[in-house]
XYZ file of C-alpha atoms in Angstrom:
571
model
C 136.914 33.908 97.354
C 136.009 34.612 93.836
C 132.264 33.886 93.627
C 132.241 34.256 89.892
C 134.269 31.077 89.638
C 131.300 29.009 90.716
C 129.667 28.270 87.414
C 127.901 25.192 86.042
C 131.189 23.573 85.069
C 133.136 23.994 88.343
C 131.293 21.952 90.910
C 133.926 19.497 92.147
C 131.708 16.985 93.888
C 129.032 16.786 91.131
C 128.725 13.538 89.236
C 128.201 13.542 85.437
C 124.586 12.344 85.768
C 123.797 15.055 88.316
C 125.363 17.676 86.124
C 123.269 16.547 83.115
C 120.046 16.698 85.125
C 120.931 20.140 86.506
C 121.753 21.584 83.083
C 118.505 20.217 81.606
C 116.472 21.704 84.446
C 118.234 25.056 84.161
C 117.647 25.224 80.400
C 113.950 24.416 80.807
C 113.582 27.116 83.473
C 115.293 29.706 81.303
C 113.061 28.857 78.347
C 109.931 29.242 80.479
C 111.166 32.540 81.787
C 111.706 33.748 78.258
C 108.251 32.603 77.043
C 106.248 34.264 79.822
C 105.249 37.781 78.659
C 105.447 40.797 80.831
C 102.132 41.393 82.697
C 102.271 45.090 81.869
C 102.469 44.292 78.140
C 99.385 42.043 78.373
C 97.431 44.731 80.239
C 98.298 47.479 77.735
C 97.416 45.272 74.739
C 94.070 44.342 76.217
C 93.264 47.961 76.991
C 94.087 49.017 73.422
C 91.900 46.224 72.033
C 88.984 47.207 74.279
C 89.306 50.857 73.287
C 89.301 49.920 69.606
C 86.158 47.796 70.098
C 84.477 50.638 71.965
C 85.467 53.064 69.208
C 84.083 50.762 66.502
C 80.844 50.240 68.428
C 80.479 53.973 69.012
C 81.098 54.626 65.311
C 78.459 52.077 64.297
C 76.020 53.502 66.838
C 76.566 57.033 65.547
C 76.047 55.812 61.981
C 72.755 54.142 62.948
C 71.668 57.307 64.748
C 72.556 59.465 61.747
C 70.663 57.181 59.362
C 67.653 57.106 61.679
C 67.689 60.892 61.972
C 67.862 61.197 58.200
C 64.924 58.806 57.787
C 62.837 60.694 60.340
C 63.438 63.830 58.293
C 61.748 62.146 55.327
C 58.701 60.868 57.220
C 55.560 62.679 56.178
C 54.516 62.420 52.523
C 54.099 58.654 52.735
C 51.669 58.932 55.636
C 49.742 61.770 54.034
C 49.314 59.525 50.999
C 48.473 56.543 53.247
C 45.469 58.451 54.581
C 43.869 57.782 51.215
C 44.428 54.037 51.707
C 42.477 54.101 54.969
C 39.559 56.286 53.932
C 35.871 55.200 54.058
C 36.105 53.790 50.534
C 38.703 51.232 51.628
C 36.682 50.246 54.656
C 33.553 49.786 52.567
C 35.191 47.593 49.904
C 36.989 45.449 52.505
C 33.806 44.925 54.535
C 31.772 44.121 51.442
C 34.400 41.746 50.031
C 34.881 39.825 53.277
C 31.187 39.443 53.986
C 30.373 38.100 50.483
C 33.469 36.104 49.524
C 35.295 35.268 52.740
C 39.073 35.554 52.639
C 39.545 35.036 48.901
C 40.024 38.766 48.228
C 42.990 38.984 50.615
C 45.061 38.201 47.525
C 43.713 41.371 45.895
C 44.429 43.419 49.046
C 48.014 42.149 49.043
C 48.444 42.573 45.279
C 47.024 46.088 45.285
C 49.437 47.122 48.038
C 52.385 45.752 46.057
C 51.137 47.713 43.053
C 50.793 50.821 45.204
C 54.371 50.460 46.519
C 55.735 50.193 42.998
C 53.657 53.020 41.536
C 54.304 55.365 44.447
C 58.030 54.654 44.080
C 57.787 55.670 40.412
C 55.877 58.826 41.385
C 58.631 59.675 43.872
C 61.279 59.038 41.237
C 59.548 61.287 38.718
C 59.262 64.134 41.218
C 62.814 63.874 42.554
C 64.634 63.456 39.243
C 62.691 65.855 37.014
C 61.505 68.364 39.615
C 58.006 68.018 38.116
C 54.898 66.399 39.504
C 52.962 64.049 37.242
C 50.488 66.727 36.115
C 53.297 69.145 35.180
C 55.095 66.366 33.314
C 51.934 65.658 31.292
C 51.587 69.341 30.401
C 55.272 69.631 29.478
C 55.807 66.433 27.530
C 52.425 65.402 26.082
C 50.318 66.904 23.267
C 47.960 69.641 24.395
C 44.763 67.766 23.487
C 45.811 64.613 25.356
C 46.845 66.741 28.313
C 43.323 68.168 28.677
C 41.723 64.710 28.323
C 43.885 63.392 31.152
C 43.010 66.451 33.225
C 39.252 65.857 32.870
C 39.629 62.173 33.762
C 41.702 63.048 36.824
C 39.103 65.584 37.990
C 36.413 62.883 37.688
C 38.566 60.596 39.846
C 38.906 63.300 42.498
C 35.134 63.803 42.491
C 34.661 60.021 42.896
C 37.077 60.082 45.833
C 35.276 63.045 47.370
C 31.997 61.185 46.964
C 33.379 58.453 49.216
C 34.412 61.020 51.836
C 30.937 62.599 51.752
C 29.208 59.253 52.282
C 31.658 58.084 54.955
C 31.351 61.347 56.885
C 27.538 61.268 56.648
C 27.465 57.696 57.979
C 29.824 58.667 60.810
C 27.544 61.581 61.783
C 24.588 59.196 61.779
C 26.406 56.714 64.021
C 27.674 59.361 66.438
C 24.715 61.742 66.685
C 21.867 59.870 64.984
C 21.680 62.583 62.307
C 19.609 61.486 59.285
C 21.744 60.558 56.302
C 20.479 63.330 53.949
C 21.173 65.916 56.643
C 24.604 64.393 57.224
C 25.397 64.700 53.516
C 24.433 68.388 53.630
C 26.539 69.005 56.745
C 29.658 67.638 55.022
C 29.640 70.744 52.833
C 30.650 72.666 55.958
C 34.091 71.094 55.898
C 35.067 74.209 53.943
C 35.247 75.924 57.346
C 37.720 73.268 58.447
C 39.862 73.963 55.400
C 39.771 77.681 56.132
C 41.035 76.918 59.646
C 43.836 74.616 58.549
C 45.032 76.682 55.601
C 44.796 80.066 57.279
C 47.941 82.044 56.421
C 49.539 78.835 55.140
C 49.708 77.556 58.726
C 51.352 74.185 58.218
C 51.541 73.603 61.987
C 47.747 73.345 62.268
C 47.696 70.890 59.345
C 50.412 68.766 60.970
C 48.468 68.618 64.235
C 45.394 67.507 62.335
C 47.307 64.769 60.502
C 48.915 63.504 63.717
C 45.483 63.318 65.346
C 44.216 61.373 62.364
C 47.055 58.837 62.488
C 46.498 58.312 66.199
C 42.801 57.658 65.687
C 43.379 55.375 62.727
C 45.942 53.545 64.849
C 43.272 53.085 67.505
C 40.930 51.687 64.855
C 43.696 49.308 63.765
C 44.065 48.192 67.392
C 40.300 47.682 67.621
C 40.401 45.391 64.607
C 43.319 43.470 66.139
C 41.149 42.841 69.195
C 38.296 41.882 66.898
C 40.606 39.427 65.159
C 41.205 37.753 68.513
C 37.476 37.591 69.256
C 36.585 36.454 65.740
C 39.032 33.511 65.888
C 39.546 33.185 62.121
C 40.908 29.919 60.776
C 44.583 30.658 60.127
C 44.812 28.111 57.311
C 41.879 29.692 55.480
C 43.376 33.156 56.013
C 46.730 32.129 54.517
C 44.951 30.508 51.566
C 43.176 33.823 51.009
C 46.508 35.425 50.093
C 46.850 32.993 47.171
C 45.192 33.745 43.802
C 41.793 32.197 43.226
C 40.168 31.619 39.801
C 36.782 32.630 41.231
C 37.984 36.230 41.303
C 37.917 36.302 37.509
C 34.935 34.023 36.896
C 32.536 35.631 39.368
C 31.444 39.045 38.089
C 30.417 40.340 41.532
C 33.711 39.273 43.096
C 35.655 40.880 40.254
C 33.671 44.070 40.786
C 34.697 44.233 44.462
C 38.296 43.263 43.572
C 38.614 46.166 41.159
C 37.081 48.431 43.802
C 39.775 47.341 46.268
C 42.513 48.147 43.726
C 41.041 51.587 43.054
C 40.596 52.286 46.770
C 44.192 51.293 47.494
C 46.184 52.858 44.669
C 43.982 55.949 44.094
C 45.209 57.687 40.901
C 45.170 61.249 42.247
C 47.582 60.187 45.006
C 50.204 59.566 42.312
C 49.922 63.195 41.245
C 50.049 64.385 44.852
C 53.002 62.258 45.958
C 55.152 63.302 42.985
C 54.555 66.883 44.158
C 55.070 66.442 47.918
C 58.526 64.838 47.634
C 59.926 67.931 45.973
C 60.011 69.808 49.283
C 62.528 67.325 50.647
C 64.337 67.172 47.313
C 64.939 70.919 47.432
C 65.993 70.726 51.079
C 68.571 68.016 50.369
C 69.942 69.971 47.406
C 70.297 73.114 49.519
C 72.084 71.147 52.242
C 74.391 69.509 49.729
C 75.680 72.712 48.148
C 77.050 75.954 49.474
C 78.127 79.188 47.803
C 81.491 77.763 46.763
C 82.085 75.800 43.590
C 82.997 72.161 43.924
C 86.620 71.238 43.270
C 85.969 69.270 40.081
C 83.216 68.231 37.711
C 83.658 64.625 38.786
C 83.188 65.445 42.477
C 80.145 67.542 41.554
C 78.657 64.619 39.643
C 79.314 62.247 42.532
C 77.751 64.666 45.007
C 74.590 65.098 42.945
C 74.206 61.350 42.457
C 74.536 60.842 46.200
C 71.865 63.484 46.902
C 69.381 62.020 44.420
C 70.009 58.409 45.472
C 69.637 59.252 49.158
C 66.434 61.228 48.571
C 64.942 58.409 46.520
C 65.928 55.742 49.032
C 64.537 57.481 52.108
C 61.375 58.757 50.389
C 60.552 55.279 49.070
C 61.214 53.806 52.525
C 58.786 56.309 54.069
C 56.114 55.392 51.513
C 56.635 51.631 51.846
C 56.408 51.626 55.648
C 53.170 53.618 55.505
C 51.755 51.207 52.924
C 52.635 48.201 55.075
C 50.527 49.693 57.869
C 47.681 50.236 55.402
C 48.022 46.616 54.238
C 47.684 45.373 57.812
C 44.601 47.486 58.582
C 42.831 46.630 55.319
C 43.606 42.925 55.748
C 42.296 43.011 59.316
C 39.042 44.661 58.214
C 38.464 42.043 55.512
C 39.357 39.113 57.802
C 37.029 40.307 60.557
C 34.253 40.829 58.035
C 34.764 37.373 56.521
C 34.975 35.583 59.876
C 31.823 37.152 61.280
C 29.575 37.686 58.257
C 30.650 34.974 55.790
C 31.756 31.954 57.818
C 29.620 32.476 60.920
C 26.484 33.228 58.881
C 26.779 31.101 55.721
C 23.076 31.458 54.938
C 23.103 35.246 55.181
C 25.964 36.433 52.998
C 24.692 39.918 52.273
C 27.242 42.690 51.807
C 28.314 44.128 55.158
C 28.663 47.884 55.460
C 30.001 50.450 57.914
C 26.845 50.176 60.006
C 27.442 46.435 60.436
C 31.051 47.067 61.476
C 29.858 49.577 64.071
C 27.367 47.059 65.471
C 30.080 44.383 65.517
C 32.401 46.600 67.547
C 29.591 47.426 69.956
C 28.867 43.749 70.612
C 32.531 42.778 71.058
C 34.190 45.775 72.710
C 31.360 47.958 73.929
C 29.945 51.351 73.075
C 33.206 53.223 73.734
C 35.141 51.251 71.099
C 32.337 51.708 68.579
C 32.319 55.459 69.277
C 36.065 55.623 68.650
C 35.498 53.771 65.372
C 32.823 56.229 64.241
C 34.936 59.216 65.326
C 37.936 57.909 63.400
C 35.696 57.319 60.387
C 34.528 60.929 60.519
C 38.020 62.379 60.879
C 39.451 59.996 58.277
C 36.824 61.220 55.836
C 37.616 64.836 56.590
C 41.370 64.324 56.412
C 41.036 62.492 53.113
C 39.038 65.515 51.983
C 42.077 67.683 52.683
C 44.414 65.383 50.747
C 41.894 65.353 47.881
C 41.909 69.156 47.937
C 45.712 69.187 47.849
C 45.654 66.746 44.932
C 43.062 68.902 43.181
C 45.280 71.952 43.515
C 48.288 70.058 42.155
C 46.284 68.641 39.245
C 44.652 71.940 38.283
C 47.873 73.953 38.441
C 49.939 71.196 36.830
C 47.690 70.434 33.869
C 46.220 73.871 33.199
C 48.219 76.403 35.274
C 44.988 77.531 36.935
C 45.202 78.664 40.548
C 42.323 78.764 43.029
C 42.178 79.200 46.780
C 41.780 75.853 48.576
C 38.305 76.608 49.928
C 37.082 77.640 46.445
C 38.518 74.459 44.999
C 36.853 72.445 47.773
C 33.490 74.138 47.160
C 33.498 73.197 43.468
C 34.505 69.561 43.969
C 32.235 69.074 46.957
C 29.303 70.464 44.977
C 29.709 67.729 42.348
C 29.945 65.056 45.080
C 27.099 66.185 47.338
C 24.380 66.163 44.644
C 24.457 62.419 43.770
C 25.033 61.473 47.403
C 22.015 63.504 48.478
C 19.786 61.944 45.817
C 20.822 58.385 46.758
C 20.481 59.106 50.490
C 16.896 60.313 50.003
C 15.813 57.651 47.505
C 17.607 54.485 48.697
C 18.967 55.317 52.141
C 21.603 53.188 53.857
C 21.919 50.399 51.263
C 22.048 52.852 48.394
C 24.853 54.857 49.992
C 26.909 51.713 50.583
C 26.490 50.664 46.932
C 27.464 54.145 45.779
C 30.479 54.086 48.093
C 31.782 50.865 46.514
C 30.969 52.143 43.005
C 33.064 55.262 43.593
C 36.105 53.066 44.275
C 35.502 51.081 41.090
C 35.436 54.388 39.212
C 38.846 55.226 40.695
C 40.239 51.938 39.439
C 38.893 52.529 35.918
C 40.639 55.919 35.824
C 43.890 54.470 37.205
C 45.502 53.431 33.866
C 45.251 57.011 32.597
C 47.609 58.064 35.403
C 49.803 54.956 35.531
C 50.650 54.606 31.828
C 52.026 58.166 31.370
C 54.021 57.867 34.600
C 55.573 54.539 33.558
C 56.425 56.020 30.164
C 58.053 59.139 31.651
C 60.218 57.204 34.114
C 61.302 54.721 31.408
C 62.494 57.352 28.914
C 66.091 58.514 29.084
C 65.278 61.965 27.697
C 63.080 62.708 30.740
C 65.024 60.982 33.535
C 68.410 62.667 33.145
C 70.000 65.253 35.423
C 72.413 67.866 34.080
C 74.987 68.076 36.873
C 76.724 71.111 35.383
C 73.852 73.457 36.170
C 72.376 72.077 39.386
C 74.274 74.350 41.760
C 73.065 77.426 39.865
C 69.498 76.189 40.100
C 69.871 75.575 43.835
C 71.158 79.115 44.241
C 68.113 80.358 42.303
C 65.838 78.595 44.769
C 67.737 80.158 47.645
C 67.203 83.582 46.095
C 63.490 82.851 45.780
C 63.258 81.908 49.444
C 65.174 85.021 50.440
C 62.691 87.137 48.471
C 59.708 85.307 49.958
C 58.731 88.222 52.159
C 59.330 90.797 49.447
C 56.334 92.225 47.586
C 58.383 92.641 44.404
C 61.106 89.999 44.026
C 64.019 90.723 41.728
C 62.944 88.685 38.730
C 65.864 89.768 36.600
C 68.414 88.331 39.008
C 66.490 85.076 39.218
C 66.076 84.692 35.490
C 69.709 85.572 34.779
C 70.834 82.679 36.949
C 68.712 80.131 35.120
C 68.036 81.497 31.657
C 70.944 79.650 30.104
C 69.855 76.232 31.403
C 66.614 74.265 31.672
C 65.369 74.418 35.242
C 65.032 71.162 37.094
C 63.926 72.405 40.497
C 60.313 73.332 41.167
C 59.927 76.059 43.765
C 57.862 75.306 46.839
C 57.037 78.916 47.645
C 53.646 79.568 46.030
C 53.361 83.152 47.233
C 56.409 84.264 45.225
C 55.470 84.930 41.603
C 58.312 84.341 39.198
C 58.666 83.470 35.562
C 57.383 80.026 34.677
C 60.619 79.194 32.902
C 62.259 78.886 36.318
C 59.837 76.133 37.305
C 59.352 74.187 34.108
C 61.592 71.203 33.607
C 62.456 70.139 30.065
C 63.992 67.001 28.611
C 67.702 67.194 28.058
C 67.946 66.449 24.365
C 71.093 68.400 23.554
C 74.115 68.572 25.807
C 77.654 69.696 25.212
C 79.166 66.903 27.251
C 77.793 63.498 28.118
C 79.971 63.580 31.230
C 77.626 66.164 32.722
C 74.650 63.767 32.590
C 73.348 61.408 35.269
C 70.815 58.868 34.044
C 68.052 57.686 36.419
C 65.922 55.866 33.842
C 64.123 52.748 35.035
C 66.099 49.557 34.621
C 64.855 47.009 32.087
C 63.540 44.807 34.912
C 61.677 47.665 36.574
C 60.267 48.783 33.230
C 58.977 45.274 32.458
C 57.356 44.962 35.900
C 55.782 48.405 35.572
C 54.393 47.570 32.139
C 52.962 44.289 33.466
C 51.236 46.144 36.321
C 49.781 48.629 33.838
C 48.518 45.816 31.604
C 46.970 43.974 34.577
C 45.092 47.074 35.745
C 43.953 47.934 32.229
C 42.955 44.325 31.524
C 40.873 44.053 34.700
C 39.094 47.301 33.903
C 38.312 46.237 30.336
C 37.121 42.824 31.505
C 34.809 44.468 34.024
C 33.389 46.816 31.384
C 32.768 43.929 28.968
C 31.115 41.715 31.589
C 28.984 44.638 32.766
C 27.774 45.305 29.210
C 26.950 41.607 28.800
C 24.961 41.760 32.033
């Protein structure tokens, strides 16, 4: 029998209705069979999709890790600068402001930190783009007479800062060891030995250990004030209102005096000079990493590469500075809130200015002797560490403005001599209250000097002739720096080879190897007034918006200082 003859049309006994139902059922079954995908196809597709998701996630994770690693490589200068925002001068102004005026000066603490973020960003920009710190830029671009005036004013600011470190360290010695204040002032002169230890043979490792220890102790102090915030139970509504501007700040002469002291203690003009210098180490490192011995394929790719290097250095350096300043904002706010809650609101009939001694007693009553001892220890080390940053700033200022070079301990001896004398006289004549008044006054002096650092910096970063990078010559300058580093151990570096590399172009990069003596023309950046091709130029001038904001900040600082001077003269 031929089985193939049995198809859907050859069933003899099938009725028409049965045949119709069978054909419909068969068609539906065939369609279902066609629409059901192969299980192996589904499995393979799912596996491919999962692998793609895993690949994308891994790529994103690697990108985050790379960015985090890059950011960690830029951490450092911001926290060195932040030490100045947590020195005894800041503590004194915050304690005094909170105890006399409650939370109203929180607005000034917040405003001064915003100003500091902006101004430090401009300092970073100046250093990265021009290869000059602020002092070198003043010497290069400003008239000689004005340059020396700015130098003298900056030295006075550094002495005022050092005065605060002397007083804070003397108070810390009194709290820790019950040493009389005049004797404590005299002992602070011995910090020269500490500088000799840290700067021996340019041992940066010892300095890094010291700075890490400082940040740990200051972090402990910040934690102590967090605990004090819990114990003090400040009214949250009043605290939030304190971050809003109050007209009393400008109508009350005493409150304005403390407000200007807070601004000076936070921004600190000499830190602008120092930060514009410190970022150049990382600038040079990024340039060296970005270029090798081979020429780039085209001028356009060279220009793109340089822009990427500068933008990345600016972005990560500003992030480092801003994060450090946020921590300083928190600590300074906590100090003022605790002072206001305990001395202003809890004792409305006794609103005398609180000082570091009062803060020590407050910690003792709330957290015990151990916490108070940690506070005093951190105060001592903060004062000494700020002394080191002041010495670094002094070196940068002296070499930048005048091209004078002194050993750090000699520099420290001169500055400390000017600071110890008035502190000693006040400690003997007026004691504890006199030192606290002098401590606050030193921060006001910093604020008065601030416009003389801010205005030139805003002008430099807003002028196209200063904030341009010649991409055509950058690789040659990077190679010159590499030659300098290679000759670092040599007693007689080959100056001719170095100069020949850079003599035809203005040098943008400032060497970070102070023990290699080379011609100053290698280090001195100049404005790019004449160029053969505009295509070789990258412009990093401030935008119009940033320029306007910077000018407003300068006017506000200058206006507050002038208002204080006028009201002081009027009594």
